[in-house]
Amino acid sequence: MLKFVKGPLESIDGVEIYPIISLLIFFIFFTALFWWVITAKKDYIKYVSRMPLDFDTDEESHNNQKTDLS
């Protein structure tokens, strides 16, 4: 299986840089995400965690308002 992937890639000049770039993108993204999680304000995290629950109650009250107008 590996020869089907490795064979065509050997003929491309400079192909060895792509795994290094991929690793750097992966590392930078998750380092930045980790830093954001550590420095995020606790109030914002609580607000965002309640959003799905608040959406359901907002939708129900919105539907009730529609029926009251009819």
PDB file of C-alpha atoms in Angstrom, residues 11-61:
ATOM      1  CA  SER A  11       9.258  11.941  -8.660  1.00  0.00           C
ATOM      2  CA  ILE A  12       8.137  15.384  -7.379  1.00  0.00           C
ATOM      3  CA  ASP A  13      10.932  17.855  -6.647  1.00  0.00           C
ATOM      4  CA  GLY A  14      10.760  19.486  -3.213  1.00  0.00           C
ATOM      5  CA  VAL A  15       8.014  17.208  -1.915  1.00  0.00           C
ATOM      6  CA  GLU A  16       9.788  16.718   1.409  1.00  0.00           C
ATOM      7  CA  ILE A  17       8.771  20.222   2.549  1.00  0.00           C
ATOM      8  CA  TYR A  18       5.016  19.412   2.659  1.00  0.00           C
ATOM      9  CA  PRO A  19       5.108  17.156   5.743  1.00  0.00           C
ATOM     10  CA  ILE A  20       7.142  19.789   7.569  1.00  0.00           C
ATOM     11  CA  ILE A  21       4.648  22.522   6.642  1.00  0.00           C
ATOM     12  CA  SER A  22       1.740  20.299   7.710  1.00  0.00           C
ATOM     13  CA  LEU A  23       3.362  19.614  11.073  1.00  0.00           C
ATOM     14  CA  LEU A  24       4.014  23.323  11.623  1.00  0.00           C
ATOM     15  CA  ILE A  25       0.407  24.247  10.774  1.00  0.00           C
ATOM     16  CA  PHE A  26      -0.874  21.537  13.116  1.00  0.00           C
ATOM     17  CA  PHE A  27       1.429  22.602  15.951  1.00  0.00           C
ATOM     18  CA  ILE A  28       0.753  26.338  15.572  1.00  0.00           C
ATOM     19  CA  PHE A  29      -3.034  25.868  15.376  1.00  0.00           C
ATOM     20  CA  PHE A  30      -3.291  23.709  18.496  1.00  0.00           C
ATOM     21  CA  THR A  31      -0.823  25.860  20.428  1.00  0.00           C
ATOM     22  CA  ALA A  32      -2.898  28.950  19.608  1.00  0.00           C
ATOM     23  CA  LEU A  33      -6.110  27.108  20.523  1.00  0.00           C
ATOM     24  CA  PHE A  34      -4.615  25.983  23.822  1.00  0.00           C
ATOM     25  CA  TRP A  35      -3.461  29.536  24.579  1.00  0.00           C
ATOM     26  CA  TRP A  36      -6.949  30.900  23.790  1.00  0.00           C
ATOM     27  CA  VAL A  37      -8.598  28.360  26.083  1.00  0.00           C
ATOM     28  CA  ILE A  38      -6.230  29.172  28.933  1.00  0.00           C
ATOM     29  CA  THR A  39      -6.658  32.958  28.590  1.00  0.00           C
ATOM     30  CA  ALA A  40     -10.415  33.009  27.821  1.00  0.00           C
ATOM     31  CA  LYS A  41     -12.608  34.813  30.322  1.00  0.00           C
ATOM     32  CA  LYS A  42     -14.678  32.501  32.471  1.00  0.00           C
ATOM     33  CA  ASP A  43     -17.825  34.604  31.971  1.00  0.00           C
ATOM     34  CA  TYR A  44     -17.532  34.223  28.202  1.00  0.00           C
ATOM     35  CA  ILE A  45     -17.105  30.443  28.517  1.00  0.00           C
ATOM     36  CA  LYS A  46     -20.213  30.229  30.724  1.00  0.00           C
ATOM     37  CA  TYR A  47     -22.198  32.393  28.285  1.00  0.00           C
ATOM     38  CA  VAL A  48     -21.212  30.282  25.279  1.00  0.00           C
ATOM     39  CA  SER A  49     -21.888  27.026  27.116  1.00  0.00           C
ATOM     40  CA  ARG A  50     -25.457  28.170  27.887  1.00  0.00           C
ATOM     41  CA  MET A  51     -26.217  29.304  24.332  1.00  0.00           C
ATOM     42  CA  PRO A  52     -27.718  26.014  23.063  1.00  0.00           C
ATOM     43  CA  LEU A  53     -30.037  25.861  26.070  1.00  0.00           C
ATOM     44  CA  ASP A  54     -31.028  29.517  25.749  1.00  0.00           C
ATOM     45  CA  PHE A  55     -31.755  29.083  22.045  1.00  0.00           C
ATOM     46  CA  ASP A  56     -34.471  26.525  22.778  1.00  0.00           C
ATOM     47  CA  THR A  57     -36.237  28.813  25.230  1.00  0.00           C
ATOM     48  CA  ASP A  58     -35.910  31.804  22.890  1.00  0.00           C
ATOM     49  CA  GLU A  59     -37.381  29.789  20.033  1.00  0.00           C
ATOM     50  CA  GLU A  60     -40.332  28.657  22.171  1.00  0.00           C
ATOM     51  CA  SER A  61     -41.072  32.198  23.301  1.00  0.00           C
TER      52      SER A  61
END
